[in-house]
PDB file of C-alpha atoms in Angstrom:
ATOM      1  CA  MET H   1     161.409-200.866  39.576  1.00 51.00           C
ATOM      2  CA  LYS H   2     160.354-198.236  42.079  1.00 56.00           C
ATOM      3  CA  PRO H   3     162.328-198.177  45.336  1.00 57.00           C
ATOM      4  CA  HIS H   4     160.678-199.101  48.640  1.00 69.00           C
ATOM      5  CA  ILE H   5     159.762-195.990  50.625  1.00 72.00           C
ATOM      6  CA  ASN H   6     159.736-196.388  54.401  1.00 77.00           C
ATOM      7  CA  LEU H   7     157.242-193.649  55.481  1.00 78.00           C
ATOM      8  CA  LYS H   8     158.075-194.168  59.271  1.00 84.00           C
ATOM      9  CA  LYS H   9     161.523-192.945  58.528  1.00 85.00           C
ATOM     10  CA  LEU H  10     160.760-190.591  55.705  1.00 82.00           C
ATOM     11  CA  ILE H  11     158.198-188.478  57.542  1.00 87.00           C
ATOM     12  CA  PRO H  12     160.388-187.473  60.580  1.00 89.00           C
ATOM     13  CA  ILE H  13     163.332-186.867  58.375  1.00 90.00           C
ATOM     14  CA  MET H  14     161.323-184.563  56.056  1.00 85.00           C
ATOM     15  CA  LEU H  15     159.953-182.686  58.991  1.00 89.00           C
ATOM     16  CA  LEU H  16     163.451-182.252  60.445  1.00 92.00           C
ATOM     17  CA  ALA H  17     164.648-181.044  57.057  1.00 85.00           C
ATOM     18  CA  ASP H  18     161.867-178.518  56.854  1.00 81.00           C
ATOM     19  CA  LEU H  19     162.606-177.258  60.262  1.00 87.00           C
ATOM     20  CA  MET H  20     166.224-176.796  59.339  1.00 87.00           C
ATOM     21  CA  ILE H  21     165.385-174.988  56.114  1.00 81.00           C
ATOM     22  CA  ALA H  22     163.053-172.594  58.052  1.00 82.00           C
ATOM     23  CA  LEU H  23     165.849-171.883  60.530  1.00 88.00           C
ATOM     24  CA  GLN H  24     168.246-171.293  57.728  1.00 86.00           C
ATOM     25  CA  GLY H  25     165.750-168.913  56.194  1.00 85.00           C
ATOM     26  CA  ALA H  26     165.315-166.912  59.382  1.00 88.00           C
ATOM     27  CA  SER H  27     169.156-166.978  59.945  1.00 90.00           C
ATOM     28  CA  VAL H  28     169.789-165.612  56.429  1.00 89.00           C
ATOM     29  CA  LYS H  29     167.102-162.848  57.016  1.00 89.00           C
ATOM     30  CA  LEU H  30     168.834-161.763  60.209  1.00 90.00           C
ATOM     31  CA  ALA H  31     172.342-162.043  58.831  1.00 91.00           C
ATOM     32  CA  ALA H  32     171.553-160.056  55.688  1.00 88.00           C
ATOM     33  CA  GLU H  33     171.701-156.893  57.670  1.00 88.00           C
ATOM     34  CA  TYR H  34     175.356-157.431  58.386  1.00 92.00           C
ATOM     35  CA  PHE H  35     176.723-159.645  55.536  1.00 92.00           C
ATOM     36  CA  SER H  36     176.294-159.581  51.700  1.00 90.00           C
ATOM     37  CA  SER H  37     174.479-162.424  49.983  1.00 87.00           C
ATOM     38  CA  ASN H  38     177.718-163.436  48.367  1.00 89.00           C
ATOM     39  CA  PHE H  39     179.262-163.978  51.738  1.00 93.00           C
ATOM     40  CA  LEU H  40     176.308-165.930  52.976  1.00 91.00           C
ATOM     41  CA  VAL H  41     176.191-168.135  49.952  1.00 90.00           C
ATOM     42  CA  PHE H  42     179.966-168.652  50.250  1.00 93.00           C
ATOM     43  CA  ILE H  43     179.707-169.623  53.917  1.00 92.00           C
ATOM     44  CA  ARG H  44     176.741-172.022  53.239  1.00 91.00           C
ATOM     45  CA  PHE H  45     178.725-173.913  50.558  1.00 92.00           C
ATOM     46  CA  GLY H  46     182.117-173.692  52.245  1.00 93.00           C
ATOM     47  CA  LEU H  47     180.766-175.258  55.516  1.00 93.00           C
ATOM     48  CA  ASN H  48     178.988-177.954  53.539  1.00 92.00           C
ATOM     49  CA  LEU H  49     182.178-178.663  51.518  1.00 93.00           C
ATOM     50  CA  VAL H  50     184.263-178.983  54.621  1.00 94.00           C
ATOM     51  CA  PHE H  51     181.704-181.359  56.163  1.00 93.00           C
ATOM     52  CA  LEU H  52     181.613-183.440  53.116  1.00 90.00           C
ATOM     53  CA  LEU H  53     185.338-183.644  52.713  1.00 89.00           C
ATOM     54  CA  VAL H  54     185.586-184.788  56.412  1.00 91.00           C
ATOM     55  CA  TRP H  55     182.758-187.397  55.759  1.00 88.00           C
ATOM     56  CA  LEU H  56     184.722-188.573  52.695  1.00 86.00           C
ATOM     57  CA  GLY H  57     187.905-188.690  54.594  1.00 85.00           C
ATOM     58  CA  CYS H  58     186.314-191.011  57.263  1.00 85.00           C
ATOM     59  CA  ASN H  59     185.148-193.490  54.508  1.00 78.00           C
ATOM     60  CA  ARG H  60     187.369-196.333  53.439  1.00 73.00           C
ATOM     61  CA  LYS H  61     187.401-195.445  49.798  1.00 74.00           C
ATOM     62  CA  PRO H  62     189.983-192.841  48.563  1.00 74.00           C
ATOM     63  CA  ILE H  63     188.543-189.522  47.869  1.00 74.00           C
ATOM     64  CA  LYS H  64     189.898-189.483  44.300  1.00 72.00           C
ATOM     65  CA  HIS H  65     187.125-192.010  43.402  1.00 74.00           C
ATOM     66  CA  THR H  66     184.520-189.408  44.352  1.00 77.00           C
ATOM     67  CA  PHE H  67     185.858-187.016  41.713  1.00 83.00           C
ATOM     68  CA  TYR H  68     185.276-189.514  38.833  1.00 83.00           C
ATOM     69  CA  THR H  69     182.323-188.733  36.617  1.00 82.00           C
ATOM     70  CA  THR H  70     181.321-189.001  33.017  1.00 85.00           C
ATOM     71  CA  ALA H  71     178.173-186.854  33.285  1.00 86.00           C
ATOM     72  CA  TRP H  72     179.766-183.481  33.074  1.00 90.00           C
ATOM     73  CA  LYS H  73     176.799-181.822  31.475  1.00 92.00           C
ATOM     74  CA  TYR H  74     174.357-182.836  34.172  1.00 91.00           C
ATOM     75  CA  HIS H  75     176.869-181.786  36.842  1.00 90.00           C
ATOM     76  CA  ALA H  76     177.108-178.423  35.330  1.00 93.00           C
ATOM     77  CA  ILE H  77     173.392-178.014  35.181  1.00 93.00           C
ATOM     78  CA  ARG H  78     172.877-179.242  38.597  1.00 93.00           C
ATOM     79  CA  SER H  79     175.617-177.178  40.151  1.00 93.00           C
ATOM     80  CA  LEU H  80     174.969-173.913  38.290  1.00 94.00           C
ATOM     81  CA  GLY H  81     171.290-174.209  38.650  1.00 94.00           C
ATOM     82  CA  GLY H  82     171.553-175.125  42.407  1.00 93.00           C
ATOM     83  CA  VAL H  83     173.767-172.361  43.182  1.00 94.00           C
ATOM     84  CA  GLY H  84     171.596-169.919  41.250  1.00 94.00           C
ATOM     85  CA  ALA H  85     168.619-171.216  43.181  1.00 93.00           C
ATOM     86  CA  ILE H  86     170.247-170.568  46.515  1.00 92.00           C
ATOM     87  CA  TYR H  87     171.181-167.075  45.412  1.00 92.00           C
ATOM     88  CA  GLY H  88     167.558-166.420  44.347  1.00 92.00           C
ATOM     89  CA  CYS H  89     166.392-167.741  47.740  1.00 90.00           C
ATOM     90  CA  TYR H  90     168.863-165.652  49.775  1.00 91.00           C
ATOM     91  CA  LEU H  91     168.252-162.383  47.662  1.00 91.00           C
ATOM     92  CA  GLY H  92     164.485-162.881  48.008  1.00 90.00           C
ATOM     93  CA  LEU H  93     165.007-163.034  51.665  1.00 89.00           C
ATOM     94  CA  VAL H  94     166.926-159.771  51.558  1.00 89.00           C
ATOM     95  CA  TYR H  95     164.309-157.830  49.548  1.00 88.00           C
ATOM     96  CA  LEU H  96     160.966-159.431  50.716  1.00 86.00           C
ATOM     97  CA  PRO H  97     159.414-160.453  53.958  1.00 86.00           C
ATOM     98  CA  ILE H  98     160.298-163.889  54.993  1.00 85.00           C
ATOM     99  CA  SER H  99     156.941-165.502  54.369  1.00 82.00           C
ATOM    100  CA  PRO H 100     156.380-164.636  50.717  1.00 83.00           C
ATOM    101  CA  ALA H 101     160.040-165.065  49.854  1.00 85.00           C
ATOM    102  CA  THR H 102     160.047-168.620  51.260  1.00 85.00           C
ATOM    103  CA  LEU H 103     156.732-169.424  49.823  1.00 83.00           C
ATOM    104  CA  LEU H 104     157.807-168.305  46.358  1.00 85.00           C
ATOM    105  CA  PHE H 105     161.138-170.076  46.500  1.00 87.00           C
ATOM    106  CA  PHE H 106     159.597-173.397  47.661  1.00 85.00           C
ATOM    107  CA  SER H 107     157.205-173.384  44.815  1.00 86.00           C
ATOM    108  CA  PHE H 108     159.936-175.211  42.857  1.00 88.00           C
ATOM    109  CA  PRO H 109     158.006-178.603  42.827  1.00 86.00           C
ATOM    110  CA  VAL H 110     155.437-176.900  40.678  1.00 89.00           C
ATOM    111  CA  PHE H 111     158.050-176.225  38.062  1.00 91.00           C
ATOM    112  CA  THR H 112     159.571-179.650  38.073  1.00 90.00           C
ATOM    113  CA  PRO H 113     157.018-181.286  35.764  1.00 89.00           C
ATOM    114  CA  LEU H 114     157.279-178.246  33.413  1.00 89.00           C
ATOM    115  CA  VAL H 115     161.006-178.515  33.352  1.00 92.00           C
ATOM    116  CA  THR H 116     160.834-182.277  32.816  1.00 91.00           C
ATOM    117  CA  ARG H 117     158.442-181.717  30.039  1.00 90.00           C
ATOM    118  CA  ILE H 118     160.484-178.998  28.287  1.00 91.00           C
ATOM    119  CA  TRP H 119     163.885-180.569  28.822  1.00 91.00           C
ATOM    120  CA  LEU H 120     163.254-184.410  28.811  1.00 88.00           C
ATOM    121  CA  LYS H 121     160.156-184.302  26.632  1.00 88.00           C
ATOM    122  CA  ILE H 122     158.198-186.471  29.172  1.00 88.00           C
ATOM    123  CA  GLU H 123     154.503-186.083  29.110  1.00 87.00           C
ATOM    124  CA  ILE H 124     152.701-184.469  32.093  1.00 84.00           C
ATOM    125  CA  GLN H 125     149.730-186.657  33.320  1.00 84.00           C
ATOM    126  CA  PRO H 126     146.465-184.844  32.537  1.00 83.00           C
ATOM    127  CA  ARG H 127     145.439-185.031  36.249  1.00 84.00           C
ATOM    128  CA  LEU H 128     148.455-182.896  37.185  1.00 84.00           C
ATOM    129  CA  TRP H 129     147.319-179.929  35.089  1.00 86.00           C
ATOM    130  CA  TRP H 130     144.555-179.048  37.428  1.00 85.00           C
ATOM    131  CA  GLY H 131     146.879-179.014  40.498  1.00 85.00           C
ATOM    132  CA  LEU H 132     149.499-176.980  38.615  1.00 86.00           C
ATOM    133  CA  GLY H 133     146.930-174.410  37.457  1.00 86.00           C
ATOM    134  CA  MET H 134     145.678-173.918  41.043  1.00 87.00           C
ATOM    135  CA  THR H 135     149.119-173.494  42.365  1.00 84.00           C
ATOM    136  CA  PHE H 136     150.143-171.034  39.773  1.00 82.00           C
ATOM    137  CA  LEU H 137     146.898-169.103  40.581  1.00 84.00           C
ATOM    138  CA  GLY H 138     148.082-169.137  44.342  1.00 81.00           C
ATOM    139  CA  LEU H 139     151.494-167.732  43.317  1.00 77.00           C
ATOM    140  CA  VAL H 140     149.691-164.959  41.392  1.00 77.00           C
ATOM    141  CA  PHE H 141     148.026-163.970  44.697  1.00 76.00           C
ATOM    142  CA  VAL H 142     151.365-164.035  46.505  1.00 71.00           C
ATOM    143  CA  LEU H 143     152.831-161.727  43.864  1.00 69.00           C
ATOM    144  CA  LYS H 144     150.137-159.305  44.614  1.00 68.00           C
ATOM    145  CA  PRO H 145     149.266-157.796  41.206  1.00 63.00           C
ATOM    146  CA  GLY H 146     148.183-154.443  42.437  1.00 61.00           C
ATOM    147  CA  ALA H 147     147.784-151.417  40.044  1.00 47.00           C
ATOM    148  CA  GLY H 148     148.785-153.730  37.211  1.00 48.00           C
ATOM    149  CA  VAL H 149     152.381-154.014  38.391  1.00 46.00           C
ATOM    150  CA  PHE H 150     154.085-156.901  40.069  1.00 63.00           C
ATOM    151  CA  ASP H 151     156.601-156.462  42.744  1.00 71.00           C
ATOM    152  CA  PHE H 152     159.933-157.022  40.816  1.00 80.00           C
ATOM    153  CA  HIS H 153     161.690-158.477  43.823  1.00 84.00           C
ATOM    154  CA  ALA H 154     159.083-161.325  43.917  1.00 83.00           C
ATOM    155  CA  PHE H 155     160.518-162.666  40.742  1.00 87.00           C
ATOM    156  CA  ILE H 156     163.993-163.199  42.378  1.00 90.00           C
ATOM    157  CA  PRO H 157     162.902-166.168  44.512  1.00 90.00           C
ATOM    158  CA  LEU H 158     160.598-167.317  41.766  1.00 89.00           C
ATOM    159  CA  ALA H 159     163.535-167.563  39.351  1.00 93.00           C
ATOM    160  CA  GLY H 160     165.368-169.382  42.069  1.00 93.00           C
ATOM    161  CA  ALA H 161     162.490-171.717  42.231  1.00 92.00           C
ATOM    162  CA  VAL H 162     162.727-172.438  38.419  1.00 94.00           C
ATOM    163  CA  LEU H 163     166.539-173.014  38.765  1.00 95.00           C
ATOM    164  CA  ALA H 164     165.907-175.330  41.820  1.00 93.00           C
ATOM    165  CA  ALA H 165     163.453-177.437  39.672  1.00 93.00           C
ATOM    166  CA  THR H 166     166.060-177.610  36.803  1.00 95.00           C
ATOM    167  CA  ALA H 167     168.701-178.666  39.317  1.00 94.00           C
ATOM    168  CA  GLY H 168     166.387-181.260  40.759  1.00 91.00           C
ATOM    169  CA  VAL H 169     165.715-182.768  37.359  1.00 92.00           C
ATOM    170  CA  ALA H 170     169.453-182.914  36.742  1.00 93.00           C
ATOM    171  CA  VAL H 171     169.996-184.636  40.018  1.00 91.00           C
ATOM    172  CA  ARG H 172     167.460-187.277  38.972  1.00 89.00           C
ATOM    173  CA  LYS H 173     169.519-188.032  35.882  1.00 89.00           C
ATOM    174  CA  LEU H 174     172.735-188.003  37.886  1.00 88.00           C
ATOM    175  CA  HIS H 175     171.468-190.593  40.270  1.00 85.00           C
ATOM    176  CA  TYR H 176     171.789-193.093  37.503  1.00 87.00           C
ATOM    177  CA  THR H 177     175.454-192.497  36.801  1.00 87.00           C
ATOM    178  CA  ASP H 178     177.069-191.067  40.032  1.00 86.00           C
ATOM    179  CA  SER H 179     177.049-191.387  43.725  1.00 86.00           C
ATOM    180  CA  THR H 180     175.419-188.898  46.013  1.00 86.00           C
ATOM    181  CA  ASN H 181     178.883-187.903  47.312  1.00 86.00           C
ATOM    182  CA  THR H 182     179.991-187.150  43.767  1.00 88.00           C
ATOM    183  CA  ILE H 183     176.878-185.030  43.145  1.00 89.00           C
ATOM    184  CA  LEU H 184     177.395-183.073  46.377  1.00 90.00           C
ATOM    185  CA  LEU H 185     181.101-182.642  45.931  1.00 89.00           C
ATOM    186  CA  TYR H 186     180.699-180.808  42.495  1.00 90.00           C
ATOM    187  CA  PHE H 187     177.726-178.861  43.804  1.00 92.00           C
ATOM    188  CA  PHE H 188     179.597-177.583  46.917  1.00 93.00           C
ATOM    189  CA  MET H 189     182.676-176.840  44.950  1.00 91.00           C
ATOM    190  CA  THR H 190     180.645-174.756  42.413  1.00 92.00           C
ATOM    191  CA  GLY H 191     179.159-172.927  45.378  1.00 90.00           C
ATOM    192  CA  VAL H 192     182.500-172.002  46.864  1.00 90.00           C
ATOM    193  CA  GLY H 193     184.024-171.097  43.472  1.00 80.00           C
TER     194      GLY H 193
END
């Protein structure tokens, strides 16, 4: 059964999330002159881990219940893929202008059906192929294939997008077995580690 979606709540939340992501990208671009990508990723995950632990400490359930999982494989894929995706995004922001780096990284929804097809063997609806093809054509234009050579740095956020799609599919599998807090806990601990 599909969950009920409340668009009146969803749309403002998604717009706020997009604004926060844009501010994060601009902040990373500015901070990259002074700090390494490793430090920026560590700070991002470290702060998120602290906020999550405070949140969990305020809940009535003991934190030890949040650590329990049986889906180690999916946590590993989600955590490593997610951290790799963030690295791809941040390194892309270091080497490329903010617009193409962000655009290439946020192409991850295009890769999600492909990852789902390859990994979970789920058929892609025929009507999606046209949209996927047009989006890939747009990505080629962003990559600017001039003089027969692509800009190597453009592949960094693109690889991050593929990793983000893989992590997203793993999250979808994890939601059947684990709580959101458990998924985030292992993700943030991997990013800090």
